[in-house]
Short mmCIF file of C-alpha atoms and ligand atoms in Angstrom, two decimals:
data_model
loop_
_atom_site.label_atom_id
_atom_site.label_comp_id
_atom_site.label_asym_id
_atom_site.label_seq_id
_atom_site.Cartn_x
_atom_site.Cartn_y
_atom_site.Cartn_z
CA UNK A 4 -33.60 -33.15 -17.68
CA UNK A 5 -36.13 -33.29 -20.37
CA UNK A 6 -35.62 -32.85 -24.39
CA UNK A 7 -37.11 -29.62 -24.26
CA UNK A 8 -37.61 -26.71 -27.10
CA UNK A 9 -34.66 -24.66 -26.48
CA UNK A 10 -33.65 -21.62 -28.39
CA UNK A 11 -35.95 -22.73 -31.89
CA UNK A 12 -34.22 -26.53 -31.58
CA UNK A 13 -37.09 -28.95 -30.47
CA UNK A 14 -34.78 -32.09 -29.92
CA UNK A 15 -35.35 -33.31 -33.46
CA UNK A 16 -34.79 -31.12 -36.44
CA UNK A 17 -35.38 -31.99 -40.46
CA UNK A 18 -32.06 -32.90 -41.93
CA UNK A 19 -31.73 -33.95 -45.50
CA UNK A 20 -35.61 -34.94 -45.29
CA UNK A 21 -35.43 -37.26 -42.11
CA UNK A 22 -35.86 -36.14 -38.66
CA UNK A 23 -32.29 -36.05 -36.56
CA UNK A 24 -32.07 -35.37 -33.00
CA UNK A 25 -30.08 -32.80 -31.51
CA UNK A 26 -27.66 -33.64 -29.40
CA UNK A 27 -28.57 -34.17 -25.74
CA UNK A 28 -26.03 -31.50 -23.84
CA UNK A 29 -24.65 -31.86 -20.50
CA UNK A 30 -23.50 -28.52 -18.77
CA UNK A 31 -21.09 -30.19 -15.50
CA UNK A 32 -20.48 -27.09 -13.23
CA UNK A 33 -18.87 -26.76 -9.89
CA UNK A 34 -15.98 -25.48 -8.00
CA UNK A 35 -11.89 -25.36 -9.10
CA UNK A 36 -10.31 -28.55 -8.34
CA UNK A 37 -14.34 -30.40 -7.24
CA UNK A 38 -13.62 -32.78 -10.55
CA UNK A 39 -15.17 -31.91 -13.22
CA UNK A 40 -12.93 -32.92 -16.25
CA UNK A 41 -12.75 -36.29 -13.67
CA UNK A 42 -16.07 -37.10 -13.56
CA UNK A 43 -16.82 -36.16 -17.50
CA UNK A 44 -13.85 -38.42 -17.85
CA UNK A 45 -15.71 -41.42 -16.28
CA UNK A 46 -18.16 -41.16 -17.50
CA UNK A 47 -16.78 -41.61 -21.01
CA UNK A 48 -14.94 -44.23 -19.57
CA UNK A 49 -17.69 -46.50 -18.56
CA UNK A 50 -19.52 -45.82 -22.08
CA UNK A 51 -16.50 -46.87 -23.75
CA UNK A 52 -15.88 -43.87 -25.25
CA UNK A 53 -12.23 -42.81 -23.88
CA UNK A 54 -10.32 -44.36 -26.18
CA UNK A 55 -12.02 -43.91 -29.12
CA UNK A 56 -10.87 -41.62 -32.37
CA UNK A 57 -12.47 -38.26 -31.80
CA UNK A 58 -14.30 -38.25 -35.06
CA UNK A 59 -16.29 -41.55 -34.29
CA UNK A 60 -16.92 -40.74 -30.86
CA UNK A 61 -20.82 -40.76 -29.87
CA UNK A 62 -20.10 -38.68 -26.62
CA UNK A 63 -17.83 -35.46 -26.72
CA UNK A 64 -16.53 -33.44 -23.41
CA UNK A 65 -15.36 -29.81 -23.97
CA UNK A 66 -14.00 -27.40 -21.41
CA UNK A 67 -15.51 -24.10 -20.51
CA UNK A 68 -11.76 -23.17 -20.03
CA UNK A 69 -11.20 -23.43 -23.96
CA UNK A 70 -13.35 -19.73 -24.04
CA UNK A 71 -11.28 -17.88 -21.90
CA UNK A 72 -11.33 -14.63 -23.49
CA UNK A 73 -8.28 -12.59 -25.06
CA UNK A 74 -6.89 -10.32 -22.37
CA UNK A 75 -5.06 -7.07 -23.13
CA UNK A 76 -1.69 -6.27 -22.67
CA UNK A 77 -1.90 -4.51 -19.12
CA UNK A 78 -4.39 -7.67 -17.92
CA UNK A 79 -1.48 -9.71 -19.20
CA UNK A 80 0.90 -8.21 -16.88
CA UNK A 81 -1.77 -8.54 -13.94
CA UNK A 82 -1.93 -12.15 -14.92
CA UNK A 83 1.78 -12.74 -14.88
CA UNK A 84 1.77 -11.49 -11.29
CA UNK A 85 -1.31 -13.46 -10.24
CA UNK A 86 -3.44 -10.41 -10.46
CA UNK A 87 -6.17 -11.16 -12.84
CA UNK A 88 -9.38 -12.37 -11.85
CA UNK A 89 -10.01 -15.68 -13.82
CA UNK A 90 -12.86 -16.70 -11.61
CA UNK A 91 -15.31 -13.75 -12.56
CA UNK A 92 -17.60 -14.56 -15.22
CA UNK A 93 -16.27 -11.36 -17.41
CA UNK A 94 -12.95 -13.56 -17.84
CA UNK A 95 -14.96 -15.80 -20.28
CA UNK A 96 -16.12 -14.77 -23.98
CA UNK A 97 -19.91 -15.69 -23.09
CA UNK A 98 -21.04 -14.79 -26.76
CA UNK A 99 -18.33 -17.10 -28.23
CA UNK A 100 -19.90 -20.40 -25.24
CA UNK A 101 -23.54 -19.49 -26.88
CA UNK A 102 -22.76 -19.18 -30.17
CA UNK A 103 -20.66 -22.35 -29.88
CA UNK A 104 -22.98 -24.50 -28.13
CA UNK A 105 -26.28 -23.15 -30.26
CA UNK A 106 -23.77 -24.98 -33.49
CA UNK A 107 -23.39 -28.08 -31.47
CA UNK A 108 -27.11 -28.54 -31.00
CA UNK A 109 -28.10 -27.74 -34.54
CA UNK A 110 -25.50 -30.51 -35.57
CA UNK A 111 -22.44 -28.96 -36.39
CA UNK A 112 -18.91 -29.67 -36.47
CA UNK A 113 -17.13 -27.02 -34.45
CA UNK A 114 -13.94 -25.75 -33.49
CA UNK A 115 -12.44 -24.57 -30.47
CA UNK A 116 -9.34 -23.01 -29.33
CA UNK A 117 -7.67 -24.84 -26.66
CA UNK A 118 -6.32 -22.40 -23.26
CA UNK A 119 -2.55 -22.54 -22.42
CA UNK A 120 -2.48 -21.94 -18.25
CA UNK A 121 1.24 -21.25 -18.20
CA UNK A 122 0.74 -18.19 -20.43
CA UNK A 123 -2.87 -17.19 -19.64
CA UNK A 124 -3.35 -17.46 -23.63
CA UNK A 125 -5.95 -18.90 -25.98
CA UNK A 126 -2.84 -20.93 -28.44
CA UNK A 127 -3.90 -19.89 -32.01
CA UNK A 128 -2.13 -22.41 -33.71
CA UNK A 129 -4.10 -25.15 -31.42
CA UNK A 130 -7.67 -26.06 -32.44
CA UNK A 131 -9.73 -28.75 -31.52
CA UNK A 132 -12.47 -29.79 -34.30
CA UNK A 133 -15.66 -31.32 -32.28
CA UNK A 134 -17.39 -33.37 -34.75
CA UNK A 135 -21.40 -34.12 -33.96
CA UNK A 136 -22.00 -36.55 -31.32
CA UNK A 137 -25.08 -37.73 -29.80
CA UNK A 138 -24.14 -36.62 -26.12
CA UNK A 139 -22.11 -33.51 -25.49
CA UNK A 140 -20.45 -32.39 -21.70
CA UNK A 141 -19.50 -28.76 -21.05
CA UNK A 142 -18.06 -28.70 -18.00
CA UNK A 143 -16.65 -25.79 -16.12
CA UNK A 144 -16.55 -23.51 -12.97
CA UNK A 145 -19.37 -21.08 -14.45
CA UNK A 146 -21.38 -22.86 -16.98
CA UNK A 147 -24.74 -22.29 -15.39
CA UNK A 148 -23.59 -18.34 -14.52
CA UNK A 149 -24.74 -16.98 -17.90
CA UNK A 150 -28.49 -17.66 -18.72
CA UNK A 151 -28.65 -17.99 -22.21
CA UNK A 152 -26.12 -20.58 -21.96
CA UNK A 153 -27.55 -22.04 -19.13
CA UNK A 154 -31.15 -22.37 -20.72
CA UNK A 155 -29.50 -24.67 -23.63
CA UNK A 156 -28.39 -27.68 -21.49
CA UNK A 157 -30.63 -30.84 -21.66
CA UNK A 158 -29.27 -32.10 -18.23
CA UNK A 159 -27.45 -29.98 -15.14
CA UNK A 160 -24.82 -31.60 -13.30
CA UNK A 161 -23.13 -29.80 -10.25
CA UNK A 162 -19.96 -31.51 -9.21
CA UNK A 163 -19.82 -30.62 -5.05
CA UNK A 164 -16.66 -30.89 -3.15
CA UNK A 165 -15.95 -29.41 -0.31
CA UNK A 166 -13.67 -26.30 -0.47
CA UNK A 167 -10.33 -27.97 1.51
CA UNK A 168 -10.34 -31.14 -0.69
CA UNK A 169 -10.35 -28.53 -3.51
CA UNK A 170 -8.12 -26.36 -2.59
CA UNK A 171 -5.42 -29.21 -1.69
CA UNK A 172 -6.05 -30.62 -5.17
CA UNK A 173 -5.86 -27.44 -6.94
CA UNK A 174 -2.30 -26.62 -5.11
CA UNK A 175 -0.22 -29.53 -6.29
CA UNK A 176 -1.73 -29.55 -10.19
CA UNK A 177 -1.35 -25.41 -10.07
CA UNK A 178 1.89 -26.13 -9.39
CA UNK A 179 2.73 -28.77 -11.09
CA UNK A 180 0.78 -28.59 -13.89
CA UNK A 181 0.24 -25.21 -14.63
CA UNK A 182 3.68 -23.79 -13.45
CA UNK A 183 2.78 -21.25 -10.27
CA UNK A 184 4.53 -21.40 -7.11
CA UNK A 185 3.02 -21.93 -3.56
CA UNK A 186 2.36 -18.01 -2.94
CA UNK A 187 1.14 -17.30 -6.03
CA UNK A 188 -1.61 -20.16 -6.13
CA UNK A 189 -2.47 -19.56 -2.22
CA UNK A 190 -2.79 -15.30 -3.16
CA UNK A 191 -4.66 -16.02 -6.33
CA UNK A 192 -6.97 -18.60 -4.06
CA UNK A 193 -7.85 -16.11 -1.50
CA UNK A 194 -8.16 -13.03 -3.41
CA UNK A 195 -9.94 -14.12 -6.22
CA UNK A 196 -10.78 -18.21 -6.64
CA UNK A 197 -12.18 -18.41 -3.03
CA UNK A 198 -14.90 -15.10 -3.51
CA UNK A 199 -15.76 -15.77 -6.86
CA UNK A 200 -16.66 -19.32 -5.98
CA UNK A 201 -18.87 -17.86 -3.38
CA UNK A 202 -20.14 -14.65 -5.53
CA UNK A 203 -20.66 -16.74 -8.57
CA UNK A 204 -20.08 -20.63 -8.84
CA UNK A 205 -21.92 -21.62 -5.53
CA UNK A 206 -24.92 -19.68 -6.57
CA UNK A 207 -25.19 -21.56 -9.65
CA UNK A 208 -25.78 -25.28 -7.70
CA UNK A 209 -29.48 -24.02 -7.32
CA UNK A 210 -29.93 -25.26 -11.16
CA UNK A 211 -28.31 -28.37 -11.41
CA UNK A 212 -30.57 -31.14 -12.21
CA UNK A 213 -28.01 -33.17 -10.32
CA UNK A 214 -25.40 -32.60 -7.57
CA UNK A 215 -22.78 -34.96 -7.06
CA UNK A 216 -21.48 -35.01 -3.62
CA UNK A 217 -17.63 -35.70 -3.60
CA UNK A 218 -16.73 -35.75 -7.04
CA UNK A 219 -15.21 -38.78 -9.03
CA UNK A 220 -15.51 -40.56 -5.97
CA UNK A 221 -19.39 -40.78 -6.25
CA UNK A 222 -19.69 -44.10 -8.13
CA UNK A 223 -23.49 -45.21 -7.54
CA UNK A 224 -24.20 -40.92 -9.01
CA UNK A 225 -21.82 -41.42 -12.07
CA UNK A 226 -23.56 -45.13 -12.78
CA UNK A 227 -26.69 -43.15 -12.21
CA UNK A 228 -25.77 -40.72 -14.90
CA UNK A 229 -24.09 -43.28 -17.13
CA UNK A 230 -27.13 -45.18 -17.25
CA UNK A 231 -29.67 -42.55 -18.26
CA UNK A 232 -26.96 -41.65 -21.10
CA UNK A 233 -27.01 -44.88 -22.35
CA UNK A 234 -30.89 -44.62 -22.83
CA UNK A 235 -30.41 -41.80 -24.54
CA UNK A 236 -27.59 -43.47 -27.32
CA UNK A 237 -29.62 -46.26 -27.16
CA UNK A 238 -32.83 -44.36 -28.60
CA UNK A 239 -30.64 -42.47 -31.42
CA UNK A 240 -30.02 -43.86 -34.56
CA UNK A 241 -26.96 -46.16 -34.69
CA UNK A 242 -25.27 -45.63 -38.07
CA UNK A 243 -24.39 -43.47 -40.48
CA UNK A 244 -27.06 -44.73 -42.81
CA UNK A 245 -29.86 -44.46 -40.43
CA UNK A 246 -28.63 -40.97 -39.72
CA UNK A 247 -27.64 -39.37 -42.99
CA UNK A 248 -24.73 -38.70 -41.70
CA UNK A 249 -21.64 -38.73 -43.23
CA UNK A 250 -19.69 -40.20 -40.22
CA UNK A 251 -19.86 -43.20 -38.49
CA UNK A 252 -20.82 -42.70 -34.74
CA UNK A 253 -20.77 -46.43 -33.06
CA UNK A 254 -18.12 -47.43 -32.05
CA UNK A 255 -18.08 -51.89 -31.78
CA UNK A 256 -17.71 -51.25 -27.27
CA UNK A 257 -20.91 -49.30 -27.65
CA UNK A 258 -22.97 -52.35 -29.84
CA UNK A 259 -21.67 -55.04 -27.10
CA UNK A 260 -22.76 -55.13 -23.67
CA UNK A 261 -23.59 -51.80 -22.22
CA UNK A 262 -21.12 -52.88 -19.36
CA UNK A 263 -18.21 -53.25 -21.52
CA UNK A 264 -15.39 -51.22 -20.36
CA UNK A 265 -12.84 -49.65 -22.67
CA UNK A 266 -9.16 -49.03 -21.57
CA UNK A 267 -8.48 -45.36 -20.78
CA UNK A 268 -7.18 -42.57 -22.52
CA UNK A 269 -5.97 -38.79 -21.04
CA UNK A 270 -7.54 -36.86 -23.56
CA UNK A 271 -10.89 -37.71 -22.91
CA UNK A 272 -12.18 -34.26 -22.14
CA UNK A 273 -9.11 -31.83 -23.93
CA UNK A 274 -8.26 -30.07 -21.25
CA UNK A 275 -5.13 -28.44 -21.91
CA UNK A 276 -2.60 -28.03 -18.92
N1 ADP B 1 -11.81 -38.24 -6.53
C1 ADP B 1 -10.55 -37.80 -6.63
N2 ADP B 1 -9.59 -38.29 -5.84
C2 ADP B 1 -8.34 -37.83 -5.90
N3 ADP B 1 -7.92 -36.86 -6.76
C3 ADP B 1 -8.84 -36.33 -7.58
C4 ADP B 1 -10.20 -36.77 -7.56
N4 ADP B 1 -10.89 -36.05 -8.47
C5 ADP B 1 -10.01 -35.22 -9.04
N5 ADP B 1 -8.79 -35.39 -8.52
C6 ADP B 1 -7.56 -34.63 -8.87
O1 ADP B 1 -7.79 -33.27 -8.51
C7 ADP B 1 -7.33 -32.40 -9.52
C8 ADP B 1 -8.50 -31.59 -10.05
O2 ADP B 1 -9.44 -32.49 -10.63
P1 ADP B 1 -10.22 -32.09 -11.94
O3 ADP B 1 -11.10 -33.22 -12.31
O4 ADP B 1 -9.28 -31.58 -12.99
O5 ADP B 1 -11.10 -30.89 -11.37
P2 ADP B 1 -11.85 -29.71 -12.13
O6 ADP B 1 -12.08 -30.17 -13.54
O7 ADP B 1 -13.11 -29.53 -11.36
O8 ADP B 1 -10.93 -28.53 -12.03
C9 ADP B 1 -6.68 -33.27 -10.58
O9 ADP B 1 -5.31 -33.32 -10.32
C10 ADP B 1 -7.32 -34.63 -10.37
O10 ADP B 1 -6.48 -35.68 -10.75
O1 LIG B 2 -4.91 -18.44 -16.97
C1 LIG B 2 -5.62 -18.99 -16.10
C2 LIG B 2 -6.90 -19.46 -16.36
C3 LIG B 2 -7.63 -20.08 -15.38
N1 LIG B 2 -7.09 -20.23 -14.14
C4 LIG B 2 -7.87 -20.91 -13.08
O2 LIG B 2 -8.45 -22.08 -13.59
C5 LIG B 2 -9.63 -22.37 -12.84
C6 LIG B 2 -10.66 -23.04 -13.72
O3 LIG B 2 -10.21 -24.32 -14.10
P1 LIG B 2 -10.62 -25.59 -13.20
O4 LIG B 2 -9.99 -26.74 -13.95
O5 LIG B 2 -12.10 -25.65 -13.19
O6 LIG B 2 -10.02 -25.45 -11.86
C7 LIG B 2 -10.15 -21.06 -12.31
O7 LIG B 2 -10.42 -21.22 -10.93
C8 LIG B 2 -9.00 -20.07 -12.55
O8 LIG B 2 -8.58 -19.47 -11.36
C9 LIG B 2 -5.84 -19.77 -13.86
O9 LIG B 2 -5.34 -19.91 -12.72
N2 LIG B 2 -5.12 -19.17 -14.86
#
């Protein structure tokens, strides 16, 4: 949990001649369907950070999902007939994560693709700009799997739901959501979600900082974590001035009581369905 030296970044570096943190990163790992993107979405939430413009916004969620790599034609055709293992970690373009995340912490704005489910396709013409925050979560099923990804994050959250509440969550948004049908989301679950939670995901708890028993639900372990995020905005400069940055950061919920809620908004963690 600690502002380590990671990868050459020491948790402040020179920028235009004054000394600017890095932001503090959050990796939020755990099982399909455990809530993740819920929890990250919370948590924004109660730093009143949901609804505000994504340029100004002091605390940024991206999804592990959005680095899906390119599949070939033939694994396109296994995908189409729920034959394509998106669970193991050689689904995801690790290089692209590192590479990613490694901008991030040295401050810079970056952009993503965003992942279309339906058509097991990164969309092209869809790209997120992340602009640099003070607090970023990367959540996703295997975002403590790969090591040099894993040694960046400042703070290790693993979301821990048990496997039935999971699986009936991930059955009605599969199909709703993501347009499969009962026997493909069951097959895909057994032959492929179900082992490589157990093969890869599970493994991965031993390195979380934090586990969160039950998910969204877990309101005194989300405070928990909302507070010790607020210590951390609270110790980084609070303007663009102070920061020599060319973008404004605070938004007016985040100068007024640290309790202040702000309505919620859907996007708060662009995940694409
Ligand atoms: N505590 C909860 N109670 C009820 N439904 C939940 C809860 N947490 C998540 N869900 C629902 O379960 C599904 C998966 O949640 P999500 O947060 O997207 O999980 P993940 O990001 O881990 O895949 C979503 O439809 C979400 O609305
Ligand atoms: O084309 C795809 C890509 C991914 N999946 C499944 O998504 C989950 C990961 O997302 P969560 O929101 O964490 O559940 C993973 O279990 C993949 O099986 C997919 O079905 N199709």
């Amino acid at each position: 949990m600690s502002d380590t030296p990671i990868n050459g970044l020491t948790g402040a570096q020179k920028m235009n001649g004054t000394e600017e943190k890095t932001p503090f990163l959050i990796g939020v790992a755990g099982g399909t369907a455990s809530g993740k993107s819920t929890v990250c979405k919370r948590i924004m939430e109660k730093l009143g950070q949901a609804e505000i413009d994504n340029k100004q916004r002091q605390v940024v969620c991206i999804s592990q999902d959005s680095f899906y790599r390119e599949l070939t034609p033939s694994e396109i055709s296994k995908a189409a007939r729920g034959q394509f293992n998106f669970d193991h970690p050689d689904a995801f373009n690790e290089t692209l994560i590192r590479d990613t995340l490694i901008d991030i912490l040295a401050g810079k704005m970056v952009q993503i693709p965003t992942y279309d489910y339906r058509n097991h396709a990164l969309k092209k013409d869809e790209v997120l700009t992340i602009y640099p925050a003070d607090v970023v979560l990367f959540e996703g099923i295997l975002v403590f799997y790969f090591p040099e990804v894993r040694k960046l994050f400042h703070m290790k959250l693993f979301v821990d739901t048990d496997s039935d509440t999971r699986l009936a969550r991930r059955v009605p948004r599969d199909i709703n959501e993501r347009g499969r049908d009962l026997d493909q989301v069951l097959n895909q679950y057994m032959n492929f979600v179900k082992p490589a939670f157990e093969e890869f995901c599970s493994p991965t708890k031993k390195f979380a900082d934090v586990i969160i028993p039950r998910g969204a639900d877990n309101l005194v372990a989300i405070d928990l974590i909302v507070q010790h995020i607020r210590e951390i905005l609270s110790s980084k400069p609070r303007n663009s001035e102070e920061r020599s940055l060319p973008q404004v950061r605070v938004h007016p919920a985040m100068l007024q009581s640290p309790t202040k809620r702000v309505t919620i908004s859907n996007d708060v963690c662009k995940r694409p369905h």
